[in-house]
């Protein structure tokens, strides 16, 4: 371990212990954020007169060089914060660089860095997820008339359309998007100025660093500010929830591209072959998405278990929690993008879908409903008559239905108005589907829902753009202030 | 298994298989909700002319009797929905009762029931959580001047006040509350009318059942409506997140009531004794809260793992997911209430807290900060001088500080303006705390934060009351419509 | 809460707190075990002269009555141990019944009860799992020549046989069985006599209660004895591992019974129908097994998270862990039995399996291997030639292969000995399979592996019988000693 | 993606998809294992006459160079297996290198590599865990007379000794060791020769590669061989179980080094300081161990969730599972070593421990037991008398006890033989402890248990040495065969 923190207080640490305690390899995630936080803190310290303008100028210039060198050129310390300070001191002397950490602690510093970085991840993920929703809606538009079997229990149930099916996913992903947006609210708030946990005797200006860093507000209580990791749990939960939906899409892509289903062909770009079976074309990307769902559950469990029962305020356990967040974010972002690409490039086998749409007596419910409407019998009775038909594996002729009805209820349905035409109408999937409005596969209704989904998506994108603008404006402001400070010297 | 669904289609099921597949024992949770959904559906069917008014009237009356009998009097069927319908038919004949299930499926029915019940749980939980926040704020008000040690790494770090500490929890729980409120938005939407997953050919009025049940909107796509369980994952995530915060409070209560800490006495009501150690007074309630955090993580993992990679639309796996939601809700609701009671009744040992506040050189940071301010040395240098003092376990006299400073930097700090008075000022915890504004323990600032927290809480309660009113108004409307329908006959 | 433990020491507990802390509803699992532990403890106390023979006799007789009444007739106390003692005292006076708890604590008592009950669960589960292995082996024997497609990535890969496929599961379940047997070793050891955690000043005979309860040894250190729950984690891990394998079987049953695959028909007993789609026959049992896998993962996570970081020795958190164990055991035992029944009663569609076995150029690897053997070309080259064939979707004629080979390697494979006969031999799945020995689908080799699996199963059953006998012998011994003690009076 | 597998069959893959699917960065774990597997496979192929001796010789020599270059010098392919083959072909031509993959698949190859690597991890972990057990036993030997408070519910319960406390952990870790040893049995078995899942038409000798690689046997069924990951779940479960025990030790170290407890000082090597609080000495290593427990639970959940419901045989999801195993192994191995170091170097504050041993009426149980033995009253009565004493916070004088007894039972205990001497004897912790044999803290009994633990440890080490020797012998044999093959040319 480096000496910057320990040298006066503790004897040195063996290499294996330093390797155990150091977070430097995962700190790559927050290296840039740390430099940004340093800059905002320095600008504020100078504005408040806590450090001198020329000191600030020298430090800011040195930080540019440190940033250019990247994390790989930092000296060995137990984390990126200590390493940057150590490098800074070695460049500009302790008398200058030793003043940067005035009025703060690594506790508020790291919490700020994690929030800044997670904010960026959330913004990127929302952008990608909006694209995926767009892809689903675009393909739904193409397939409002594409018949396919609808499933419950992986069994043919009733016919539907591919548009209706794809919109089910679009609807679910819309809620995932809203969760990310809500998580953003509780992420983009500033812990900076909380110091170790008790604030500081230096008169730091928390509102100013909040503004310079593009946060939407400060976390008022300083102990809460450094010890809270609920925002990480919330984002990891939203990722796992979203990945559950992506795993469902992936599972369907795998199923649909099997030779037994043969509903789609996955584009070569998203497929692999075998090292010994040269004919194979495997849905590897979809399988990995399905697998990565498990990795996000793992990450969520990691953060939850690690943060269980920790007393106030900062505990080193928290260091172990953060990498799980980055792991989940990485899995999820890439999976969103891959899903969009895979759906956008798949080939749909429409004839096969249509052929399968009506196998397995898929119109049974329509027939039962028709018996209800035509003959006025109770739904449960109609359900049993048609159930008996299914059991007998008989063609649904008027004669057979009458026979069953007679044995079951004592009367013929042809006496209540049933005729062959009514039966054959009920068994026509296209007309059946047209009757299923109110969120069902009826093409007109699907178009109605598409319009609603597009409107929601547009609103989401406007709000997303506003958030990005707020962050970018802050970045611009900080840059200008930093340049001004550098020229003070 | 009962025969209502199977009798025409499948041969009977052995008792052990029925026991395996039946959800009847956990359906107690949704028995009342199911009756409510039946009523709204029947009112709408009648209004739309799908069933006759006298049929509706007879069914509604029979449902009253069934409700009074409770779930225990239902016949054995594979779930509560089939059991209610079966009982209904046995009371009013299939010709009447067999019409209730027209235009719906158990798939949309169960999804609606779960959402109704979860909505109630969320409303109750928000109410209880608001109370807990109130308790924390109230006790913070009493203890703005109660000195105590602040901890990092379970080590004394800097002095703080009990108010500041309690507000850290209040702040965190405020975010938990906001997550529950957000989860409510994605819970209180109606799947009813989606039928099996493809809508129905009957012209059901989804907006009307939505209104009668107090939902805030409908889930547009019918396949999404029956297969989505993301709302359960979201609530379970919010519960686990909240329980993480409660487990932290519980862990502190356990620690603080140990004889070594002796900061508080837990009231007898929240303590137990031993079966063989008669002197013991054990913090069992706090330990169980800490433990129940693990049970909510378990529930969340259960729902996530179960819903992984399920293709559209309904799959029976979903039945296995729901009990985890109720288990998590039960754990969490009770834990919130117990935490409030435990904090509200604890006895605080103020002298002991104050005595411990200053042990362990807790003012070291203040001293280092004072050296920075007084002598203009860099923070890092001051940190090392004070670190050396700590290592030597020496009293922080001017002489010793000068010695260390001389050996470390080549000059005496007394030459830069340090004197005994400045040192002794820095070591006074009370004046130190007064300087820690901006979210720190300074009593005035704590009062400022209390005001903010109280404002937020008031706004939360106003919004909560509005939600409750919306639900109650709908309940009233449904009751009136049901009464009107019953008198049609 | 009842008064037996608290009355001298603590004031009473409100009803909601008692409801929160009481374990009485889940203690049903250990009610019988607790009575058994009481008996063994009493016999030993009497033998060691710690309580008098007539006292023991009176208590034992009262325990019979308490056992007959069942847990429902116990008075309200915070757990089953206190409730039994309380009931005992109310029956035989404190002067008699108040002596039963001499030399022990609820801490060692509950740990003993859990181990006794879990031991029984493990023995039952091993018995059921042995049956499932038997079923798989029996069906493998019937299907050594039943061709079917073998899959990787849910894509047809190479032909195999149903026997080979079923044996893959049998092999995996053999390891699951071994894990249960190993878990048994670390479960069936006695904590009794450890008292609260520090042993007791009474000269209890731990070896004697160990013997009377059929344990295989004692847990030496008394603090370890009461605080260890690693045996629960181990069993829950073994259950989750086993359920992972069962979920794989279940997923295949669901897939295979889809109309697209149509490989099997699940027997009516293990299927359900729909409330509105009367033609449906749904694989509900398989879906629930797949879902219950998630519930066992949940249970495991619960126990792990709850027991994290608990200091020595007993903590009340442990009470929250135990129900997760029973939940996992219940899920797993039932799922093992259902899987056995489902496989044993399924109808296999052999023609369909055979037809699918050779679709999708499944013999591609055989062809590539044949090119290697016949023409001496490297495997990687053969893989590419056949890969090109697959891409062209061309029939694998000698002419086409020569063309590809010429363009790729500059020479014709017919020049290296390839002829039409060799190609057609390579494409014959039956002869291909016969060559796949060494654990592959070759029928003779499958018979060899069946023999190995049957031998292992027989050895497992012999060891299981020995364990059951040991437990039963101890039960007999305890019964005799109890009868003898009862007649002392 | 590289072209070695795809070039004839599929068009190329974009960079982001390759980044998504490639496992190359985590394959560093198995790079060495893969080369070893290649060697054993080549030796066998040559022995069986499947490839020629000079081909084998050229490939083996090239593999040496590839091994020296390390994974960093491999060309970009989707995994380490393809990358090594690709590099091999680029060095020795496809006509030579293209023959290495004859008679195998990446499916059996990767399963073999993971098992080889995990075997090594398990052997190392057992070695380290044996050391930790040794350290605990060694320190127990030093502290058989070191009084300390024993805890339940983090409350003083009864006095014990530090030896007794440390042995509780040693006992638990002994069971963790046994679980690792059992996991080894189901890890060290060979999947090689299973090829893609169906074996191969080449007459490979599975027993021979098994022998050359130091496996203890082969996995008979080839489909099971490639698709089984239960061994990973089992090891990850054992790691999480072990980490639960380590987290308990870590939690105690943190508690004991707080200024309130002040039982131990953690050595500087295992402590850190603060970036702003120079006096702090923080138990960071212990906190990280506590945290890493959560990371192993995460890893276990990851593997379980990922492998849920995967149909036979290989699926790409499995690639996502493996890194979780390595992550858990790394956390666990390091935590075992750190725990050993931390315990071995801690300073025990014996006076403080002794002083705390008797606070809080810790001898209450002894006193109650003495009343039972001396006066013949029931234990429950004695418990209540002493409970009342505790409630009154009264000194346990004969007079007070008589008063309580009189009011409670109607008689004085002094009439039944109680005197001041008996009371004072019962309150002496040293003599109390001496009476607690049978696994309790009585020093003689502790020595007895130490002997048992040492014997077990010796047996474990002998078995471990035998396993290491078996592996090393195989390594030696493989080396010799490889050298012989290389000289064939």
Coordinates of N, CA, C and O in Angstrom, one line a residue, chain A residues 168-224:
Chain A
X168 N -46.6 -6.8 -26.8 CA -46.6 -7.3 -25.4 C -45.3 -6.9 -24.8 O -45.1 -6.4 -23.7
X169 N -44.2 -7.2 -25.6 CA -42.9 -6.9 -25.1 C -42.6 -5.4 -25.0 O -42.0 -4.9 -24.1
X170 N -43.1 -4.7 -26.1 CA -43.0 -3.2 -26.1 C -43.6 -2.6 -24.8 O -43.1 -1.7 -24.2
X171 N -44.8 -3.1 -24.5 CA -45.5 -2.6 -23.3 C -44.7 -2.8 -22.0 O -44.5 -1.9 -21.2
X172 N -44.2 -4.0 -21.9 CA -43.4 -4.3 -20.7 C -42.2 -3.5 -20.6 O -41.8 -3.0 -19.5
X173 N -41.5 -3.3 -21.8 CA -40.3 -2.5 -21.7 C -40.5 -1.0 -21.5 O -39.7 -0.3 -21.0
X174 N -41.7 -0.6 -21.8 CA -42.1 0.8 -21.4 C -42.1 1.0 -19.9 O -41.7 2.0 -19.4
X175 N -42.6 0.0 -19.2 CA -42.5 0.1 -17.7 C -41.1 0.0 -17.2 O -40.7 0.6 -16.2
X176 N -40.3 -0.9 -17.9 CA -38.9 -0.9 -17.5 C -38.2 0.5 -17.6 O -37.4 0.9 -16.8
X177 N -38.5 1.1 -18.7 CA -38.0 2.4 -19.0 C -38.4 3.4 -17.9 O -37.6 4.2 -17.3
X178 N -39.7 3.3 -17.5 CA -40.1 4.2 -16.4 C -39.4 4.0 -15.1 O -39.1 4.9 -14.3
X179 N -39.1 2.7 -14.9 CA -38.3 2.4 -13.6 C -36.9 3.0 -13.7 O -36.4 3.5 -12.7
X180 N -36.3 2.9 -14.8 CA -34.9 3.6 -15.0 C -35.1 5.1 -14.7 O -34.2 5.6 -14.0
X181 N -36.1 5.6 -15.3 CA -36.3 7.1 -15.1 C -36.5 7.4 -13.6 O -36.0 8.5 -13.1
X182 N -37.2 6.6 -12.9 CA -37.4 6.9 -11.5 C -36.2 6.7 -10.7 O -35.9 7.4 -9.8
X183 N -35.4 5.6 -11.1 CA -34.1 5.4 -10.4 C -33.2 6.6 -10.6 O -32.4 6.9 -9.7
X184 N -33.3 7.2 -11.7 CA -32.4 8.4 -12.0 C -32.7 9.5 -11.0 O -31.7 10.1 -10.5
X185 N -33.9 9.7 -10.6 CA -34.3 10.7 -9.7 C -33.5 10.6 -8.4 O -33.0 11.5 -7.8
X186 N -33.4 9.3 -7.9 CA -32.8 9.1 -6.6 C -31.3 8.8 -6.7 O -30.6 8.6 -5.7
X187 N -30.8 8.9 -8.0 CA -29.4 8.7 -8.2 C -28.7 10.0 -8.3 O -27.6 10.3 -7.8
X188 N -29.3 10.9 -9.1 CA -28.7 12.2 -9.4 C -28.8 13.3 -8.4 O -29.3 14.4 -8.6
X189 N -28.4 12.9 -7.1 CA -28.4 13.9 -6.0 C -27.0 13.8 -5.4 O -26.4 12.8 -5.4
X190 N -26.6 14.9 -4.8 CA -25.2 15.1 -4.4 C -24.9 14.8 -3.0 O -25.5 15.4 -2.1
X191 N -24.0 13.9 -2.7 CA -23.5 13.7 -1.4 C -22.3 14.6 -1.0 O -21.9 14.6 0.1
X192 N -21.8 15.3 -2.0 CA -20.5 16.0 -1.8 C -20.7 17.1 -0.7 O -21.7 17.8 -0.8
X193 N -19.7 17.2 0.1 CA -19.7 18.1 1.2 C -20.1 17.4 2.5 O -20.0 18.0 3.6
X194 N -20.5 16.2 2.5 CA -20.8 15.4 3.7 C -19.6 15.0 4.4 O -19.6 14.6 5.6
X195 N -18.4 15.1 3.8 CA -17.1 14.7 4.3 C -17.2 13.3 4.8 O -17.8 12.4 4.2
X196 N -16.6 13.0 6.0 CA -16.6 11.6 6.5 C -18.0 11.1 6.7 O -18.3 9.9 6.5
X197 N -18.8 12.0 7.3 CA -20.2 11.6 7.5 C -20.9 12.7 8.3 O -22.1 12.8 8.5
X198 N -20.0 13.6 8.9 CA -20.5 14.6 9.9 C -20.4 16.0 9.3 O -20.5 17.0 10.1
X199 N -20.3 16.1 8.0 CA -20.0 17.4 7.4 C -18.6 17.9 7.8 O -17.8 17.1 8.3
X200 N -18.3 19.1 7.7 CA -17.0 19.6 7.9 C -17.0 21.0 8.5 O -18.0 21.8 8.3
X201 N -16.0 21.4 9.3 CA -15.9 22.7 9.8 C -15.6 23.8 8.8 O -15.8 25.0 9.0
X202 N -15.0 23.3 7.7 CA -14.8 24.3 6.6 C -16.2 24.7 6.0 O -17.1 23.8 5.9
X203 N -16.3 25.9 5.6 CA -17.6 26.4 5.1 C -17.8 26.1 3.6 O -17.8 27.0 2.8
X204 N -17.9 24.8 3.3 CA -18.0 24.4 2.0 C -19.4 24.8 1.5 O -20.4 24.9 2.2
X205 N -19.5 24.9 0.2 CA -20.8 25.3 -0.5 C -21.3 24.1 -1.3 O -21.0 23.9 -2.4
X206 N -22.2 23.4 -0.6 CA -22.7 22.2 -1.2 C -23.6 22.4 -2.4 O -23.6 21.7 -3.4
X207 N -24.3 23.5 -2.4 CA -25.2 23.8 -3.5 C -24.4 24.1 -4.8 O -24.8 23.8 -5.9
X208 N -23.2 24.7 -4.6 CA -22.4 25.1 -5.7 C -21.8 23.8 -6.4 O -21.8 23.7 -7.6
X209 N -21.2 22.9 -5.6 CA -20.7 21.7 -6.2 C -21.8 20.9 -6.9 O -21.7 20.3 -7.9
X210 N -23.0 20.9 -6.2 CA -24.2 20.2 -6.8 C -24.5 20.8 -8.2 O -24.7 20.0 -9.2
X211 N -24.4 22.1 -8.3 CA -24.7 22.8 -9.6 C -23.6 22.4 -10.6 O -24.0 22.1 -11.8
X212 N -22.4 22.5 -10.2 CA -21.3 22.3 -11.2 C -21.2 20.9 -11.7 O -20.7 20.6 -12.7
X213 N -21.8 20.0 -10.9 CA -21.7 18.5 -11.3 C -23.0 18.1 -11.9 O -23.2 16.9 -12.3
X214 N -24.0 19.0 -12.1 CA -25.2 18.6 -12.8 C -26.1 17.8 -12.0 O -27.0 17.1 -12.6
X215 N -26.0 17.8 -10.7 CA -26.9 17.0 -9.9 C -28.2 17.8 -9.8 O -28.2 19.1 -10.0
X216 N -29.3 17.1 -9.4 CA -30.6 17.8 -9.3 C -30.9 18.3 -7.9 O -31.9 19.0 -7.7
X217 N -30.0 18.0 -6.9 CA -30.3 18.4 -5.5 C -29.2 17.8 -4.7 O -28.4 16.9 -5.1
X218 N -29.2 18.2 -3.4 CA -28.3 17.6 -2.4 C -29.0 16.6 -1.5 O -30.2 16.7 -1.3
X219 N -28.2 15.6 -1.0 CA -28.7 14.7 0.0 C -28.5 15.5 1.3 O -27.4 15.7 1.7
X220 N -29.6 15.8 2.0 CA -29.5 16.8 3.1 C -28.6 16.3 4.2 O -27.6 16.9 4.6
X221 N -29.0 15.1 4.8 CA -28.2 14.6 6.0 C -26.9 14.1 5.6 O -26.8 13.2 4.7
X222 N -25.9 14.5 6.2 CA -24.5 14.1 5.7 C -24.2 12.7 6.1 O -23.4 12.0 5.4
X223 N -24.8 12.1 7.1 CA -24.5 10.7 7.5 C -25.2 9.8 6.4 O -24.6 8.8 5.9
X224 N -26.4 10.2 6.1 CA -27.1 9.5 5.0 C -26.4 9.6 3.7 O -26.3 8.6 3.0

